[in-house]
Structures are given as C-alpha cells and as structure tokens.
CSV table of C-alpha atoms in Angstrom, one decimal:
chain,number,residue,atom,x,y,z
A,21,GLU,CA,-15.2,-7.4,9.4
A,22,PRO,CA,-11.7,-8.8,10.1
A,23,GLU,CA,-8.9,-6.2,10.1
A,24,VAL,CA,-5.2,-6.1,10.2
A,25,THR,CA,-4.1,-4.4,13.4
A,26,GLN,CA,-0.8,-2.8,14.2
A,27,THR,CA,0.8,-1.7,17.4
A,28,PRO,CA,1.8,0.8,18.5
A,29,SER,CA,0.2,3.5,16.5
A,30,HIS,CA,3.1,5.9,17.2
A,31,GLN,CA,6.6,5.0,18.4
A,32,VAL,CA,9.3,7.5,19.2
A,33,THR,CA,12.8,6.1,19.5
A,34,GLN,CA,16.3,7.4,19.8
A,35,MET,CA,18.8,7.0,16.9
A,36,GLY,CA,20.7,3.7,17.2
A,37,GLN,CA,18.0,2.0,19.3
A,38,GLU,CA,16.3,-1.2,18.2
A,39,VAL,CA,12.6,-1.0,17.5
A,40,ILE,CA,10.0,-3.8,16.9
A,41,LEU,CA,6.7,-3.0,15.1
A,42,ARG,CA,4.0,-5.4,15.6
A,43,CYS,CA,1.1,-6.6,13.3
A,44,VAL,CA,-1.7,-9.1,13.7
A,45,PRO,CA,-2.7,-10.1,10.1
A,46,ILE,CA,-6.1,-11.4,9.2
A,47,SER,CA,-6.3,-14.9,10.6
A,48,ASN,CA,-6.8,-17.0,7.4
A,49,HIS,CA,-4.3,-15.0,5.3
A,50,LEU,CA,-1.1,-16.6,4.1
A,51,TYR,CA,0.9,-13.7,2.7
A,52,PHE,CA,2.2,-10.9,4.8
A,53,TYR,CA,3.9,-7.7,3.9
A,54,TRP,CA,5.6,-4.6,5.2
A,55,TYR,CA,5.5,-1.2,3.5
A,56,ARG,CA,6.7,2.2,4.5
A,57,GLN,CA,5.7,5.7,3.6
A,58,ILE,CA,8.1,8.5,4.3
A,59,LEU,CA,6.1,11.7,4.9
A,60,GLY,CA,5.1,13.3,1.6
A,61,GLN,CA,6.4,10.3,-0.4
A,62,LYS,CA,5.0,7.2,-2.0
A,63,VAL,CA,4.2,3.9,-0.4
A,64,GLU,CA,7.3,1.7,-0.7
A,65,PHE,CA,7.5,-2.1,-0.6
A,66,LEU,CA,9.8,-3.5,2.0
A,67,VAL,CA,9.2,-7.3,2.2
A,68,SER,CA,6.8,-10.1,1.6
A,69,PHE,CA,6.6,-13.2,3.7
A,70,TYR,CA,5.0,-16.5,2.9
A,71,ASN,CA,5.3,-20.0,4.4
A,72,ASN,CA,7.6,-18.8,7.2
A,73,GLU,CA,10.1,-17.2,5.0
A,74,ILE,CA,10.8,-14.0,3.1
A,75,SER,CA,9.6,-14.4,-0.5
A,76,GLU,CA,10.7,-11.1,-1.7
A,77,LYS,CA,12.4,-8.0,-0.4
A,78,SER,CA,13.3,-4.5,-1.7
A,79,GLU,CA,16.7,-2.8,-1.7
A,80,ILE,CA,15.5,-0.8,1.3
A,81,PHE,CA,15.2,-4.0,3.3
A,82,ASP,CA,18.9,-4.3,4.2
A,83,ASP,CA,20.6,-6.1,7.1
A,84,GLN,CA,19.2,-3.7,9.6
A,85,PHE,CA,15.7,-5.0,9.0
A,86,SER,CA,14.3,-8.4,9.9
A,87,VAL,CA,10.8,-9.9,10.0
A,88,GLU,CA,9.5,-12.7,12.1
A,89,ARG,CA,6.3,-14.6,12.7
A,90,PRO,CA,7.0,-15.6,16.3
A,91,ASP,CA,3.7,-17.4,16.8
A,92,GLY,CA,0.5,-18.1,14.8
A,93,SER,CA,-0.8,-14.6,14.9
A,94,ASN,CA,1.9,-11.9,15.1
A,95,PHE,CA,4.1,-10.6,12.3
A,96,THR,CA,6.9,-8.3,13.4
A,97,LEU,CA,9.3,-5.9,11.7
A,98,LYS,CA,12.5,-5.3,13.6
A,99,ILE,CA,14.9,-2.4,12.9
A,100,ARG,CA,18.1,-3.1,14.6
A,101,SER,CA,19.8,0.2,14.9
A,102,THR,CA,17.5,3.0,13.8
A,103,LYS,CA,18.6,6.0,11.7
A,104,LEU,CA,16.9,9.3,11.3
A,105,GLU,CA,15.9,8.4,7.8
A,106,ASP,CA,13.9,5.4,9.1
A,107,SER,CA,11.3,7.9,10.3
A,108,ALA,CA,8.2,7.0,8.4
A,109,MET,CA,4.7,5.4,8.5
A,110,TYR,CA,5.1,1.6,8.4
A,111,PHE,CA,2.2,-0.4,7.1
A,112,CYS,CA,1.6,-4.1,7.6
A,113,ALA,CA,-0.6,-5.9,5.1
A,114,SER,CA,-1.9,-9.4,4.6
A,115,SER,CA,-3.6,-11.3,1.8
A,116,GLU,CA,-5.0,-14.7,0.9
A,117,ALA,CA,-3.6,-14.3,-2.6
A,118,GLY,CA,-4.7,-11.1,-4.3
A,119,GLU,CA,-5.5,-7.8,-2.9
A,120,ALA,CA,-3.7,-6.8,0.3
A,121,PHE,CA,-5.5,-5.6,3.4
A,122,PHE,CA,-3.7,-2.9,5.2
A,123,GLY,CA,-3.3,-2.1,8.9
A,124,GLN,CA,-3.7,1.5,10.1
A,125,GLY,CA,0.0,2.0,10.3
A,126,THR,CA,2.7,2.7,12.9
A,127,ARG,CA,4.2,6.1,12.8
A,128,LEU,CA,7.9,5.7,13.7
A,129,THR,CA,9.8,8.8,14.7
A,130,VAL,CA,13.5,8.5,15.2
A,131,VAL,CA,15.1,11.4,17.1
B,17,ALA,CA,11.1,-4.8,-13.4
B,18,GLN,CA,7.7,-3.6,-12.1
B,19,ARG,CA,6.9,0.1,-12.4
B,20,VAL,CA,3.7,2.1,-11.9
B,21,THR,CA,3.4,5.6,-13.0
B,22,GLN,CA,0.7,8.1,-11.9
B,23,PRO,CA,1.6,11.2,-13.8
B,24,GLU,CA,-0.7,13.6,-11.8
B,25,LYS,CA,0.3,14.3,-8.3
B,26,LEU,CA,-2.7,16.6,-7.8
B,27,LEU,CA,-6.0,16.7,-9.5
B,28,SER,CA,-8.8,19.1,-8.7
B,29,VAL,CA,-12.3,18.9,-10.1
B,30,PHE,CA,-15.7,20.4,-9.3
B,31,LYS,CA,-18.5,18.3,-7.8
B,32,GLY,CA,-20.5,16.6,-10.5
B,33,ALA,CA,-17.7,16.7,-13.1
B,34,PRO,CA,-16.1,13.6,-14.5
B,35,VAL,CA,-12.8,12.5,-13.2
B,36,GLU,CA,-10.0,10.3,-14.5
B,37,LEU,CA,-6.9,9.4,-12.6
B,38,LYS,CA,-4.2,8.0,-14.8
B,39,CYS,CA,-2.1,5.0,-14.2
B,40,ASN,CA,0.4,3.3,-16.5
B,41,TYR,CA,2.4,0.2,-15.7
B,42,SER,CA,5.4,-1.7,-16.8
B,43,TYR,CA,5.6,-5.4,-16.1
B,44,SER,CA,6.9,-8.3,-18.2
B,45,GLY,CA,4.4,-10.9,-17.1
B,46,SER,CA,0.6,-10.8,-16.5
B,47,PRO,CA,0.0,-8.2,-13.8
B,48,GLU,CA,-2.7,-7.9,-11.2
B,49,LEU,CA,-3.7,-4.2,-10.9
B,50,PHE,CA,-5.4,-2.5,-8.1
B,51,TRP,CA,-6.6,0.9,-7.0
B,52,TYR,CA,-6.2,1.8,-3.4
B,53,VAL,CA,-7.7,4.9,-1.7
B,54,GLN,CA,-6.5,6.6,1.5
B,55,TYR,CA,-8.9,9.1,3.0
B,56,SER,CA,-7.6,11.6,5.4
B,57,ARG,CA,-6.1,10.0,8.5
B,58,GLN,CA,-7.3,6.5,7.5
B,59,ARG,CA,-5.6,3.4,6.3
B,60,LEU,CA,-5.2,2.4,2.7
B,61,GLN,CA,-8.3,0.6,1.5
B,62,LEU,CA,-8.8,-1.4,-1.6
B,63,LEU,CA,-11.0,0.4,-4.1
B,64,LEU,CA,-10.9,-1.8,-7.2
B,65,ARG,CA,-9.0,-4.8,-8.6
B,66,HIS,CA,-9.0,-5.3,-12.3
B,67,ILE,CA,-9.9,-9.0,-12.1
B,68,SER,CA,-13.3,-8.3,-10.5
B,69,ARG,CA,-14.4,-5.7,-13.0
B,70,GLU,CA,-16.7,-4.2,-10.4
B,71,SER,CA,-17.8,-0.6,-9.9
B,72,ILE,CA,-17.2,0.6,-6.4
B,73,LYS,CA,-18.5,4.0,-5.2
B,74,GLY,CA,-19.2,4.8,-8.9
B,75,PHE,CA,-15.5,4.2,-9.9
B,76,THR,CA,-14.5,1.9,-12.7
B,77,ALA,CA,-11.1,1.0,-14.1
B,78,ASP,CA,-10.3,-0.9,-17.2
B,79,LEU,CA,-7.1,-2.7,-17.9
B,80,ASN,CA,-5.8,-1.8,-21.3
B,81,LYS,CA,-2.9,-4.2,-22.0
B,82,GLY,CA,-2.1,-2.5,-25.3
B,83,GLU,CA,-1.6,0.9,-23.7
B,84,THR,CA,-0.4,-0.7,-20.4
B,85,SER,CA,-2.9,1.5,-18.6
B,86,PHE,CA,-5.4,1.1,-15.7
B,87,HIS,CA,-7.0,4.5,-15.5
B,88,LEU,CA,-9.6,5.1,-12.8
B,89,LYS,CA,-12.8,6.9,-13.8
B,90,LYS,CA,-15.9,8.3,-12.3
B,91,PRO,CA,-18.5,10.1,-14.3
B,92,PHE,CA,-19.7,12.4,-11.5
B,93,ALA,CA,-17.3,13.3,-8.8
B,94,GLN,CA,-18.5,13.8,-5.2
B,95,GLU,CA,-16.9,15.8,-2.4
B,96,GLU,CA,-16.4,12.7,-0.4
B,97,ASP,CA,-14.2,11.3,-3.1
B,98,SER,CA,-11.5,13.7,-2.1
B,99,ALA,CA,-8.6,11.5,-1.0
B,100,MET,CA,-5.2,10.1,-2.1
B,101,TYR,CA,-5.5,7.4,-4.8
B,102,TYR,CA,-2.8,4.9,-5.4
B,103,CYS,CA,-2.5,2.5,-8.4
B,104,ALA,CA,-0.7,-0.7,-7.5
B,105,LEU,CA,0.7,-3.7,-9.4
B,106,MET,CA,1.1,-7.1,-7.9
B,107,GLY,CA,3.6,-9.4,-9.5
B,108,ALA,CA,3.5,-13.2,-9.7
B,109,ASN,CA,2.9,-15.4,-6.7
B,110,ALA,CA,1.3,-12.7,-4.7
B,111,GLY,CA,4.7,-11.2,-4.0
B,112,LYS,CA,5.8,-7.6,-4.2
B,113,SER,CA,3.3,-4.9,-4.9
B,114,THR,CA,4.6,-1.8,-6.5
B,115,PHE,CA,2.7,1.4,-5.8
B,116,GLY,CA,2.5,4.5,-8.0
B,117,ASP,CA,3.4,7.9,-6.4
B,118,GLY,CA,-0.3,8.6,-5.8
B,119,THR,CA,-2.7,11.2,-6.9
B,120,THR,CA,-4.4,13.6,-4.5
B,121,LEU,CA,-7.9,14.2,-5.7
B,122,THR,CA,-9.8,17.3,-4.5
B,123,VAL,CA,-13.4,17.6,-5.4
B,124,LYS,CA,-14.6,21.2,-4.9
B,125,PRO,CA,-18.2,22.1,-4.1
C-alpha cells in the first residue's frame, strides 16, 4: 500500500539554524500539506499546496517558513531560522481530493 | 472560520462497554468530516469519513447538520481501541483541515 514517507525521523538543530524537512507524498496525489504537533498539544495546520503553489496557510506559517516541490516527488518544508518554540512533530500529508494520508512525522528538536 | 471541538480530552471505558467520542464543528459551507486515529507511536490514520458512511473496526459516525456534530460511536469497546482520536474538518477545495484537540480513549480490561 502506498505511503507518505518523511525524512529524517528525528532532527536536532541549534536555534537560529535553517532546517529542511522532507516528504515524499503518494505519487498520484495532487494536494500536499504540512501540519505540526507540539508535544501534548493538538495537530495544527500549517500550509496546503496545490498546482505548485500555496493554496492556504495558517497564521503559524509566517515568513520563516517556506515550502517547495523541487522535483516531481519531493515536498519540503524549510524553516529559515529556527526558534525553540519550533520544536514539534511535523507531519506531511497528501491527498487526491478528500482524506489526507499522513507520513510518520519528523520530530524536530531545537536546542 | 472552521472550528472543531472535542469536549473530552480523556475518556476511559471498560472493555465491552459502549463508547462515544464527541465532536462538534463550526463551518459556514458544506464540510467534509473525518475521524483520524493515532495509536501509540504510530502515524495518524484515517478511521472514517462522513461521505463513505462505512463502519470501520466497529466504529460509526453520523453527520448531524442540525446539531453540527459528528460523534464517533462503537457499541462494544475493545482494548486495542485505546488510542488518540481526532475529529477533523476539511473545507472547500481540499484545502485546510482543522483538527480538534483530540480525545485519548483508554479501554480497560
């Protein structure tokens, strides 16, 4: 069964450093998403991406964040200058048009 | 604005007892509603979507537009149902999905 895969599973970075989280969505899906989940809190929407552009973003997704689909298969989330409060589990998801299929997540720890 | 409310953070039942996880939503258009489940140390998985009207693992959920609810029910809970359950609403054009805070279900033997 096809799956969304994310790498790395755990990333530790120093405050102020740039980090790129990678995702390979399911191949025939057209919609791509990033969510985050701070430890002990709810899953929060960050951004949705369709047709090579951002279709919607939340207030969390400020200028520090960017997304890219650099080739036909990868979908990346870049955080330009990480802050301690960016520490969270980041989930990538993709869909055809309906339910989202989630990756296993990348745990980002900013120290 | 989209909003999903799951009023119970924790829910504990005994094996074999009925269980209902509550979900209420707020959305101006016609929403698509989902239940996701997250078992310990695993990814979020789709459990149910309101459009399909299926029963998965014995769970059902009915969309009640009058009460703006999408409660998840199972008549006889099993220990393996212990997990975190999220109700989610997807807005128009397969855009943003809003998740509730989640309910941790514990089924005791």
